[in-house]
Tab-separated table of C-alpha atoms and ligand atoms in Angstrom:
chain	number	residue	atom	x	y	z
A	1	MET	CA	0.000	0.000	0.000
A	2	ARG	CA	1.675	3.192	-1.154
A	3	ASN	CA	-1.206	5.668	-0.557
A	4	TYR	CA	-2.297	6.314	3.001
A	5	VAL	CA	-2.531	8.911	5.737
A	6	ILE	CA	-0.986	8.875	9.198
A	7	LYS	CA	-2.734	10.818	11.931
A	8	GLY	CA	-0.761	11.881	14.986
A	9	ASN	CA	1.558	14.549	16.342
A	10	ILE	CA	3.719	15.211	13.306
A	11	CYS	CA	7.281	16.484	13.924
A	12	TYR	CA	9.867	17.251	11.231
A	13	SER	CA	12.672	19.651	10.362
A	14	ARG	CA	12.667	22.216	7.595
A	15	THR	CA	16.060	23.670	8.496
A	16	ARG	CA	18.435	23.098	11.377
A	17	LYS	CA	16.673	25.895	13.250
A	18	GLU	CA	13.103	25.207	12.236
A	19	LEU	CA	11.388	22.247	13.839
A	20	CYS	CA	7.792	21.971	12.635
A	21	ILE	CA	5.191	20.392	14.888
A	22	VAL	CA	1.582	19.827	13.909
A	23	GLU	CA	-0.360	18.470	16.875
A	24	ASN	CA	-3.131	16.069	15.971
A	25	GLY	CA	-2.309	16.500	12.316
A	26	TYR	CA	-2.001	14.401	9.205
A	27	VAL	CA	0.897	13.395	6.987
A	28	VAL	CA	-0.001	11.957	3.614
A	29	CYS	CA	1.906	9.250	1.731
A	30	ARG	CA	1.209	9.254	-2.006
A	31	ASP	CA	3.147	6.870	-4.270
A	32	GLY	CA	5.802	6.401	-1.607
A	33	LYS	CA	6.434	10.129	-1.190
A	34	SER	CA	5.163	12.728	1.234
A	35	ALA	CA	2.237	14.730	-0.084
A	36	GLY	CA	2.513	17.152	2.818
A	37	VAL	CA	1.533	17.725	6.433
A	38	TYR	CA	-1.905	19.116	7.279
A	39	GLU	CA	-3.861	20.316	10.287
A	40	LEU	CA	-7.074	19.299	8.518
A	41	LEU	CA	-7.050	16.521	5.962
A	42	PRO	CA	-7.755	17.864	2.439
A	43	GLU	CA	-10.796	16.318	0.808
A	44	SER	CA	-8.722	14.810	-1.986
A	45	TYR	CA	-7.069	12.456	0.529
A	46	GLU	CA	-10.185	11.405	2.389
A	47	ALA	CA	-10.414	8.208	0.374
A	48	PHE	CA	-6.909	7.116	1.470
A	49	PRO	CA	-6.810	4.679	4.402
A	50	CYS	CA	-5.943	6.505	7.609
A	51	TYR	CA	-3.729	4.950	10.295
A	52	ASN	CA	-4.778	6.614	13.458
A	53	TYR	CA	-1.897	7.213	15.874
A	54	GLU	CA	-3.585	9.995	17.766
A	55	ASN	CA	-1.507	11.048	20.697
A	56	LYS	CA	1.644	9.329	19.411
A	57	ILE	CA	4.620	11.126	17.892
A	58	VAL	CA	5.313	10.740	14.186
A	59	ILE	CA	8.806	11.573	12.956
A	60	PRO	CA	10.665	11.029	9.684
A	61	GLY	CA	12.870	7.959	10.001
A	62	LEU	CA	16.316	8.372	11.492
A	63	VAL	CA	19.432	8.124	9.348
A	64	ASP	CA	22.646	6.368	10.384
A	65	LEU	CA	25.370	7.765	8.136
A	66	HIS	CA	28.092	5.471	9.448
A	67	VAL	CA	27.849	1.954	10.842
A	68	HIS	CA	30.060	-1.160	10.606
A	69	ALA	CA	27.739	-4.182	10.376
A	70	PRO	CA	30.472	-6.812	10.996
A	71	GLN	CA	31.474	-5.110	14.233
A	72	TYR	CA	28.014	-5.581	15.775
A	73	PRO	CA	28.998	-8.834	17.571
A	74	PHE	CA	31.528	-7.029	19.786
A	75	ARG	CA	29.583	-3.839	20.510
A	76	GLY	CA	30.084	-2.753	24.094
A	77	LEU	CA	33.384	-4.604	24.379
A	78	GLY	CA	37.027	-3.582	24.368
A	79	MET	CA	37.000	0.188	24.290
A	80	ASP	CA	40.138	0.699	26.281
A	81	GLN	CA	42.371	1.868	23.455
A	82	GLU	CA	42.730	4.581	20.860
A	83	LEU	CA	41.873	4.036	17.211
A	84	ILE	CA	44.847	2.205	15.691
A	85	ASP	CA	45.424	-0.126	18.665
A	86	TRP	CA	41.675	-0.764	18.898
A	87	LEU	CA	41.568	-1.687	15.204
A	88	ASN	CA	44.490	-4.107	15.562
A	89	THR	CA	43.408	-5.665	18.851
A	90	HIS	CA	39.652	-6.018	18.413
A	91	THR	CA	38.305	-4.944	15.060
A	92	PHE	CA	40.452	-6.659	12.455
A	93	VAL	CA	40.287	-9.914	14.418
A	94	GLU	CA	36.474	-9.847	14.296
A	95	GLU	CA	36.239	-8.756	10.670
A	96	ALA	CA	38.548	-11.583	9.557
A	97	LYS	CA	35.848	-14.042	10.685
A	98	TYR	CA	33.599	-12.951	7.795
A	99	ALA	CA	35.608	-15.127	5.397
A	100	ASP	CA	33.334	-17.799	6.915
A	101	LEU	CA	29.894	-17.332	5.330
A	102	ASP	CA	28.208	-19.311	8.042
A	103	TYR	CA	29.473	-16.922	10.726
A	104	ALA	CA	28.646	-13.949	8.492
A	105	GLY	CA	25.093	-15.210	8.003
A	106	ARG	CA	24.467	-15.599	11.714
A	107	ALA	CA	25.990	-12.221	12.555
A	108	TYR	CA	24.218	-10.329	9.781
A	109	ASP	CA	20.854	-11.890	10.678
A	110	ILE	CA	21.132	-10.294	14.110
A	111	PHE	CA	22.309	-6.962	12.731
A	112	ALA	CA	19.532	-6.758	10.113
A	113	GLU	CA	16.846	-7.733	12.581
A	114	ASP	CA	17.957	-5.195	15.174
A	115	LEU	CA	18.197	-2.456	12.539
A	116	ARG	CA	14.712	-3.316	11.288
A	117	ASN	CA	13.315	-2.994	14.809
A	118	SER	CA	15.068	0.330	15.421
A	119	ALA	CA	13.958	3.826	14.433
A	120	THR	CA	16.594	3.893	11.674
A	121	THR	CA	15.172	3.891	8.163
A	122	ARG	CA	18.314	4.572	6.118
A	123	ALA	CA	21.959	3.755	6.691
A	124	CYS	CA	25.436	3.872	5.169
A	125	VAL	CA	26.916	0.525	6.098
A	126	PHE	CA	30.448	-0.889	5.994
A	127	GLY	CA	30.853	-4.617	5.351
A	128	THR	CA	34.251	-6.318	5.270
A	129	ILE	CA	36.753	-7.047	2.474
A	130	HIS	CA	34.773	-10.216	1.706
A	131	ALA	CA	32.552	-9.813	-1.372
A	132	ASP	CA	30.350	-12.845	-0.649
A	133	ALA	CA	29.699	-11.922	2.962
A	134	THR	CA	28.926	-8.351	1.902
A	135	LEU	CA	26.381	-9.628	-0.642
A	136	LEU	CA	24.818	-11.659	2.146
A	137	LEU	CA	24.599	-8.522	4.281
A	138	MET	CA	22.924	-6.672	1.405
A	139	GLU	CA	20.411	-9.465	0.965
A	140	LYS	CA	19.509	-9.453	4.652
A	141	LEU	CA	19.084	-5.669	4.747
A	142	GLU	CA	16.950	-5.814	1.607
A	143	ASN	CA	14.752	-8.465	3.223
A	144	ALA	CA	14.494	-6.339	6.365
A	145	GLY	CA	13.194	-3.491	4.194
A	146	ILE	CA	15.943	-1.028	5.100
A	147	THR	CA	17.131	1.463	2.494
A	148	ALA	CA	20.905	1.410	2.606
A	149	TYR	CA	24.193	2.007	0.926
A	150	VAL	CA	26.429	-0.954	1.672
A	151	GLY	CA	30.141	-1.219	0.912
A	152	LYS	CA	32.549	-4.053	0.410
A	153	VAL	CA	35.616	-2.707	2.221
A	154	ASN	CA	38.937	-2.215	0.411
A	155	MET	CA	42.241	-2.605	2.273
A	156	ASP	CA	45.553	-3.673	0.752
A	157	ARG	CA	48.182	-2.403	3.207
A	158	ASN	CA	48.955	-1.996	6.913
A	159	SER	CA	46.488	-4.703	7.790
A	160	PRO	CA	46.972	-8.176	9.297
A	161	LYS	CA	47.467	-10.947	6.758
A	162	CYS	CA	44.040	-12.411	7.458
A	163	LEU	CA	42.364	-9.127	6.531
A	164	CYS	CA	44.629	-7.735	3.825
A	165	GLU	CA	43.793	-8.031	0.153
A	166	GLU	CA	46.606	-9.584	-1.844
A	167	SER	CA	47.099	-6.633	-4.229
A	168	ALA	CA	45.383	-3.490	-5.468
A	169	GLU	CA	44.452	-5.390	-8.593
A	170	ARG	CA	42.800	-8.193	-6.659
A	171	SER	CA	40.947	-5.740	-4.425
A	172	ALA	CA	39.608	-3.771	-7.406
A	173	GLY	CA	38.740	-6.967	-9.293
A	174	ASP	CA	36.773	-8.341	-6.338
A	175	THR	CA	35.052	-4.973	-6.013
A	176	GLN	CA	34.027	-5.035	-9.657
A	177	ARG	CA	32.604	-8.547	-9.325
A	178	TRP	CA	30.757	-7.523	-6.188
A	179	LEU	CA	29.324	-4.475	-7.991
A	180	HIS	CA	28.107	-6.748	-10.750
A	181	ASP	CA	26.480	-9.158	-8.306
A	182	SER	CA	24.804	-6.400	-6.304
A	183	ARG	CA	22.857	-4.908	-9.214
A	184	ASN	CA	19.518	-6.467	-8.461
A	185	PHE	CA	18.643	-5.184	-5.033
A	186	LYS	CA	15.825	-2.680	-4.916
A	187	HIS	CA	16.526	-0.709	-1.783
A	188	VAL	CA	20.128	-1.609	-1.046
A	189	MET	CA	22.770	0.082	-3.172
A	190	PRO	CA	26.526	-0.355	-3.399
A	191	ILE	CA	28.936	2.336	-2.214
A	192	LEU	CA	32.727	2.342	-2.679
A	193	THR	CA	34.389	1.826	0.685
A	194	PRO	CA	38.148	2.350	0.929
A	195	ARG	CA	38.513	1.748	4.679
A	196	PHE	CA	40.766	4.764	5.255
A	197	THR	CA	43.970	6.066	3.717
A	198	PRO	CA	46.353	4.063	5.959
A	199	SER	CA	44.879	0.794	4.666
A	200	CYS	CA	44.744	1.695	0.945
A	201	THR	CA	47.725	2.037	-1.408
A	202	ASP	CA	47.811	4.815	-4.000
A	203	GLU	CA	47.407	2.162	-6.665
A	204	LEU	CA	44.210	0.898	-5.038
A	205	LEU	CA	42.719	4.395	-4.689
A	206	GLU	CA	43.547	5.002	-8.343
A	207	LYS	CA	41.665	1.847	-9.341
A	208	LEU	CA	38.693	2.732	-7.148
A	209	SER	CA	38.650	6.139	-8.785
A	210	GLU	CA	38.296	4.429	-12.187
A	211	LEU	CA	35.402	2.323	-10.870
A	212	GLN	CA	33.804	5.419	-9.377
A	213	LYS	CA	33.860	7.201	-12.726
A	214	ARG	CA	32.695	4.200	-14.699
A	215	TYR	CA	29.734	3.382	-12.433
A	216	HIS	CA	29.051	6.841	-10.877
A	217	LEU	CA	29.259	5.449	-7.366
A	218	PRO	CA	29.226	7.305	-4.068
A	219	VAL	CA	32.022	6.723	-1.564
A	220	GLN	CA	32.253	6.335	2.210
A	221	SER	CA	35.369	6.385	4.353
A	222	HIS	CA	36.982	7.805	7.504
A	223	LEU	CA	38.575	11.227	7.867
A	224	SER	CA	40.612	13.034	10.532
A	225	GLU	CA	39.376	10.889	13.404
A	226	ASN	CA	42.460	10.600	15.577
A	227	LEU	CA	45.639	12.699	15.932
A	228	GLY	CA	48.014	9.724	15.541
A	229	GLU	CA	46.119	8.607	12.444
A	230	ILE	CA	46.384	12.096	10.916
A	231	ALA	CA	50.150	12.198	11.485
A	232	TRP	CA	50.432	8.739	9.907
A	233	VAL	CA	48.508	9.840	6.807
A	234	LYS	CA	50.823	12.820	6.431
A	235	GLU	CA	53.797	10.418	6.415
A	236	LEU	CA	52.102	8.022	4.002
A	237	CYS	CA	51.068	10.744	1.554
A	238	PRO	CA	53.944	13.153	0.968
A	239	GLY	CA	52.813	16.292	-0.825
A	240	THR	CA	49.372	16.438	0.763
A	241	GLU	CA	48.564	19.404	2.992
A	242	PHE	CA	45.756	17.706	4.882
A	243	TYR	CA	44.095	14.277	5.183
A	244	GLY	CA	41.156	15.027	2.871
A	245	GLU	CA	43.581	15.597	-0.001
A	246	SER	CA	44.579	11.926	0.119
A	247	TYR	CA	41.057	11.116	-1.176
A	248	ASP	CA	40.573	14.262	-3.210
A	249	ARG	CA	43.588	13.645	-5.423
A	250	TYR	CA	41.818	10.524	-6.681
A	251	GLY	CA	38.470	12.281	-7.166
A	252	LEU	CA	36.953	10.440	-4.190
A	253	PHE	CA	35.984	13.531	-2.192
A	254	GLY	CA	32.675	15.002	-3.302
A	255	ASN	CA	31.521	16.948	-6.364
A	256	SER	CA	30.691	14.302	-8.959
A	257	CYS	CA	31.516	11.627	-6.387
A	258	PRO	CA	29.042	11.971	-3.468
A	259	ALA	CA	31.096	11.274	-0.353
A	260	VAL	CA	30.390	10.701	3.311
A	261	MET	CA	33.347	10.893	5.683
A	262	ALA	CA	33.069	9.628	9.231
A	263	HIS	CA	34.314	11.701	12.173
A	264	CYS	CA	36.122	14.879	10.938
A	265	VAL	CA	37.048	15.497	14.576
A	266	HIS	CA	40.274	17.333	13.786
A	267	SER	CA	39.631	18.865	10.368
A	268	GLY	CA	41.468	22.169	9.935
A	269	GLU	CA	40.412	25.243	7.977
A	270	ALA	CA	41.679	24.004	4.600
A	271	GLU	CA	39.962	20.615	5.004
A	272	MET	CA	36.686	22.234	6.077
A	273	ASP	CA	36.872	24.597	3.165
A	274	LEU	CA	37.296	21.746	0.685
A	275	MET	CA	34.469	19.707	2.301
A	276	LYS	CA	32.197	22.685	1.917
A	277	ARG	CA	33.154	23.338	-1.700
A	278	ARG	CA	32.824	19.681	-2.653
A	279	GLY	CA	29.589	19.031	-0.708
A	280	VAL	CA	31.210	16.255	1.339
A	281	PHE	CA	28.953	14.933	4.129
A	282	VAL	CA	30.284	14.595	7.665
A	283	ALA	CA	29.052	11.568	9.625
A	284	HIS	CA	29.344	12.762	13.212
A	285	CYS	CA	29.766	9.808	15.607
A	286	PRO	CA	29.938	11.295	19.105
A	287	GLU	CA	29.794	8.078	21.118
A	288	SER	CA	32.620	6.543	19.123
A	289	ASN	CA	34.690	9.714	19.495
A	290	ALA	CA	34.358	9.478	23.281
A	291	ASN	CA	34.991	5.724	23.511
A	292	LEU	CA	38.171	5.832	21.411
A	293	VAL	CA	39.156	9.196	22.984
A	294	SER	CA	39.320	10.667	19.498
A	295	GLY	CA	38.029	14.071	20.582
A	296	ALA	CA	34.977	16.270	20.004
A	297	ALA	CA	34.075	17.331	16.475
A	298	PRO	CA	32.991	20.966	15.936
A	299	VAL	CA	29.663	19.982	14.384
A	300	LYS	CA	27.937	23.270	15.165
A	301	LEU	CA	30.665	25.022	13.208
A	302	TYR	CA	30.091	22.653	10.282
A	303	LEU	CA	26.414	23.522	10.298
A	304	GLU	CA	27.093	27.246	10.568
A	305	ARG	CA	29.468	27.073	7.626
A	306	GLY	CA	27.031	25.154	5.459
A	307	ILE	CA	28.966	21.869	5.543
A	308	ARG	CA	26.554	18.965	5.141
A	309	ALA	CA	26.319	16.665	8.145
A	310	GLY	CA	24.383	13.862	9.790
A	311	LEU	CA	24.860	11.380	12.631
A	312	GLY	CA	26.438	7.938	12.745
A	313	THR	CA	26.533	5.238	15.388
A	314	ASP	CA	29.914	3.867	14.236
A	315	ILE	CA	29.222	0.443	15.722
A	316	ALA	CA	31.354	-0.960	17.391
A	317	ALA	CA	33.444	2.052	18.388
A	318	GLY	CA	29.981	3.297	19.294
A	319	SER	CA	28.135	0.716	21.387
A	320	SER	CA	24.534	1.489	20.486
A	321	LEU	CA	22.624	1.154	17.230
A	322	SER	CA	20.218	3.863	18.405
A	323	ILE	CA	20.321	7.192	16.582
A	324	PHE	CA	18.293	8.643	19.484
A	325	LYS	CA	21.303	7.858	21.691
A	326	ALA	CA	23.578	9.438	19.077
A	327	MET	CA	21.466	12.609	19.249
A	328	ALA	CA	21.800	12.834	23.020
A	329	ALA	CA	25.532	12.098	22.796
A	330	ALA	CA	25.965	14.799	20.139
A	331	VAL	CA	24.418	17.428	22.413
A	332	GLN	CA	26.486	16.260	25.393
A	333	CYS	CA	29.695	16.135	23.368
A	334	SER	CA	29.107	19.661	22.019
A	335	LYS	CA	28.562	20.939	25.570
A	336	LEU	CA	31.792	19.434	26.884
A	337	ARG	CA	33.667	20.780	23.862
A	338	TRP	CA	32.279	24.242	24.578
A	339	ARG	CA	32.989	24.086	28.318
A	340	LEU	CA	36.422	22.513	28.118
A	341	TYR	CA	38.132	24.075	25.179
A	342	ASP	CA	36.318	26.279	22.703
A	343	GLN	CA	33.733	28.814	23.761
A	344	SER	CA	33.588	30.266	20.267
A	345	VAL	CA	31.461	27.311	19.116
A	346	ALA	CA	28.117	27.051	20.947
A	347	PRO	CA	26.601	23.692	21.974
A	348	LEU	CA	24.102	21.983	19.653
A	349	THR	CA	20.402	22.534	20.287
A	350	VAL	CA	17.627	19.925	20.313
A	351	GLU	CA	16.404	21.342	16.975
A	352	GLU	CA	19.876	20.899	15.495
A	353	VAL	CA	20.434	17.289	16.578
A	354	PHE	CA	16.972	16.338	15.381
A	355	TYR	CA	17.814	17.946	12.035
A	356	LEU	CA	21.167	16.087	11.888
A	357	ALA	CA	19.479	12.747	12.629
A	358	THR	CA	16.767	13.211	9.994
A	359	LYS	CA	17.086	15.698	7.158
A	360	GLY	CA	20.817	16.407	7.590
A	361	GLY	CA	21.824	12.780	7.054
A	362	GLY	CA	18.807	12.032	4.857
A	363	GLU	CA	20.059	14.347	2.150
A	364	PHE	CA	22.831	11.893	1.350
A	365	PHE	CA	19.975	9.767	-0.023
A	366	GLY	CA	18.403	12.638	-1.974
A	367	LYS	CA	15.099	13.979	-0.673
A	368	ALA	CA	14.815	11.987	2.549
A	369	GLY	CA	14.509	12.725	6.249
A	370	SER	CA	11.642	15.225	6.244
A	371	PHE	CA	7.884	15.315	5.652
A	372	GLU	CA	8.087	18.255	3.291
A	373	GLU	CA	6.201	17.589	0.098
A	374	GLY	CA	8.069	15.385	-2.374
A	375	TYR	CA	10.326	13.757	0.246
A	376	GLU	CA	10.589	9.967	0.358
A	377	PHE	CA	7.961	8.777	2.799
A	378	ASP	CA	9.994	7.502	5.732
A	379	ALA	CA	8.070	7.593	9.005
A	380	VAL	CA	8.452	6.210	12.490
A	381	VAL	CA	5.622	6.353	15.020
A	382	MET	CA	6.860	6.660	18.584
A	383	ASP	CA	4.734	5.593	21.536
A	384	ASP	CA	6.015	7.403	24.617
A	385	SER	CA	3.185	6.361	26.933
A	386	SER	CA	5.444	4.127	29.012
A	387	ILE	CA	7.824	7.009	29.820
A	388	ARG	CA	5.753	7.965	32.819
A	389	SER	CA	5.391	11.391	34.378
A	390	PRO	CA	2.626	13.192	36.259
A	391	ARG	CA	3.409	16.332	34.229
A	392	GLU	CA	1.385	17.507	31.267
A	393	LEU	CA	3.926	17.750	28.473
A	394	ARG	CA	3.766	19.630	25.198
A	395	VAL	CA	4.654	17.662	22.065
A	396	ARG	CA	7.939	19.589	21.739
A	397	GLU	CA	8.862	18.435	25.272
A	398	ARG	CA	7.831	14.868	24.549
A	399	LEU	CA	10.064	14.851	21.472
A	400	GLU	CA	12.975	16.225	23.492
A	401	ARG	CA	12.430	13.529	26.103
A	402	LEU	CA	12.379	10.824	23.417
A	403	ILE	CA	15.877	11.867	22.353
A	404	TYR	CA	17.161	11.016	25.809
A	405	LEU	CA	14.833	8.164	26.743
A	406	ALA	CA	13.627	6.410	23.596
A	407	GLU	CA	14.097	2.700	23.291
A	408	ASP	CA	13.229	0.370	20.436
A	409	ARG	CA	10.212	-0.978	22.253
A	410	HIS	CA	8.576	2.425	21.931
A	411	ILE	CA	8.156	2.133	18.173
A	412	ALA	CA	4.548	1.576	17.089
A	413	ALA	CA	5.056	1.648	13.320
A	414	LYS	CA	7.736	2.134	10.708
A	415	PHE	CA	7.575	2.985	7.006
A	416	ILE	CA	10.399	3.444	4.501
A	417	GLY	CA	9.863	4.993	1.065
A	418	GLY	CA	6.165	4.333	1.667
A	419	ARG	CA	6.765	0.614	2.358
A	420	GLU	CA	5.297	-0.686	5.589
A	421	ILE	CA	8.083	-2.295	7.624
A	422	PHE	CA	5.836	-3.020	10.601
A	423	ARG	CA	2.718	-1.597	12.167
A	424	GLU	CA	0.975	-2.215	15.480
A	425	ARG	CA	-2.706	-2.825	14.949
B	501	GUN	N1	39.134	3.917	10.831
B	501	GUN	C1	39.408	2.869	10.015
B	501	GUN	N2	38.636	1.817	10.287
B	501	GUN	C2	37.831	2.194	11.291
B	501	GUN	C3	36.790	1.527	12.013
B	501	GUN	O1	36.454	0.362	11.784
B	501	GUN	N3	36.187	2.263	12.996
B	501	GUN	C4	36.534	3.545	13.266
B	501	GUN	N4	35.912	4.198	14.242
B	501	GUN	N5	37.515	4.182	12.617
B	501	GUN	C5	38.149	3.511	11.637
B	502	FE	FE1	33.937	3.793	11.445
């Protein structure tokens, strides 16, 4: 059913400052897209079936711009190190297991099911270097109904033998085969995924650049997450002024190559300037940045400068798959950053984190993450009745409280691109 109406308290962002709330209103889904939000239902939509969620809160789906599916099995474990040691001690060891399709199948079943049951409607997902396991992940996400970009990871240097592709040629060849085999999904799309500059040779990035041009693919990677990592990239890439240039010199950094870069905790002026000019998206992952003591990204500054940004969970450097938790962490992280070392950049507001989690990240998928007319119809109905309080709360307050207190069990219905994922009756 692609034509219907949802009745409830409709909340969505127009801009980072403008949160629109229509209490006891209607949002219309027509052909999988939003046909607008109304206080009174126009006559022309009266024939559409109406799902009545009076008194519940209806939001556009949440967008996770950065998540590592194969790391889900060790979420909540082993966060006692900084990035590079954490990768070598915990992450690469886990990811190597995905050579075994049986293990991959069991792990990805859990990941896909949990993502389906969450408030996340769209995600940018890392797999591993293994093409077959990544196809399996894509299949499971497709079956779960999630709209996602999924990447087979590329890494041909500075990686343990069990998780290092034999050569740039082999890595690119496997990627091409994987691209061919992933053509037939409807809602899951491939994205080029060089892990990060330290694990990709120049030759590999050159080959990925050719694939990008041939197939017009987007790209996802990591950028300026950790100070040691940044110094390492400078050593590995003589002649570059800043980390982002190591991708940009291969045309993998925005413009005709849509790009989402996780973290950008320590991006300097020149890097920010290039991200803005190229329309590169920042995936801000505040929980991960705290767990791996990476630092606190100046996300408010990115927004003020017109740099595109959304939120990521960065499982398993982040422990939770919940974008609500990422919203709360983003506000908290911005407050500590302001208090501890930079009072020129104000903390994020509730309006701003809600925007980041919906429309900010959604724009990586085109028109997604809002209920404005013409946007993909992604909707999540939140039931906050079990968050008890004797106070009478306005809808704006209830939404704010959801950011801090929401759990998956509070979701009454979920729709993506007009498709019903589940619905309480
Ligand atoms: N940089 C390169 N790989 C990773 C990863 O798996 N997680 C995080 N947080 N940063 C990375
Ligand atoms: Fe990551």
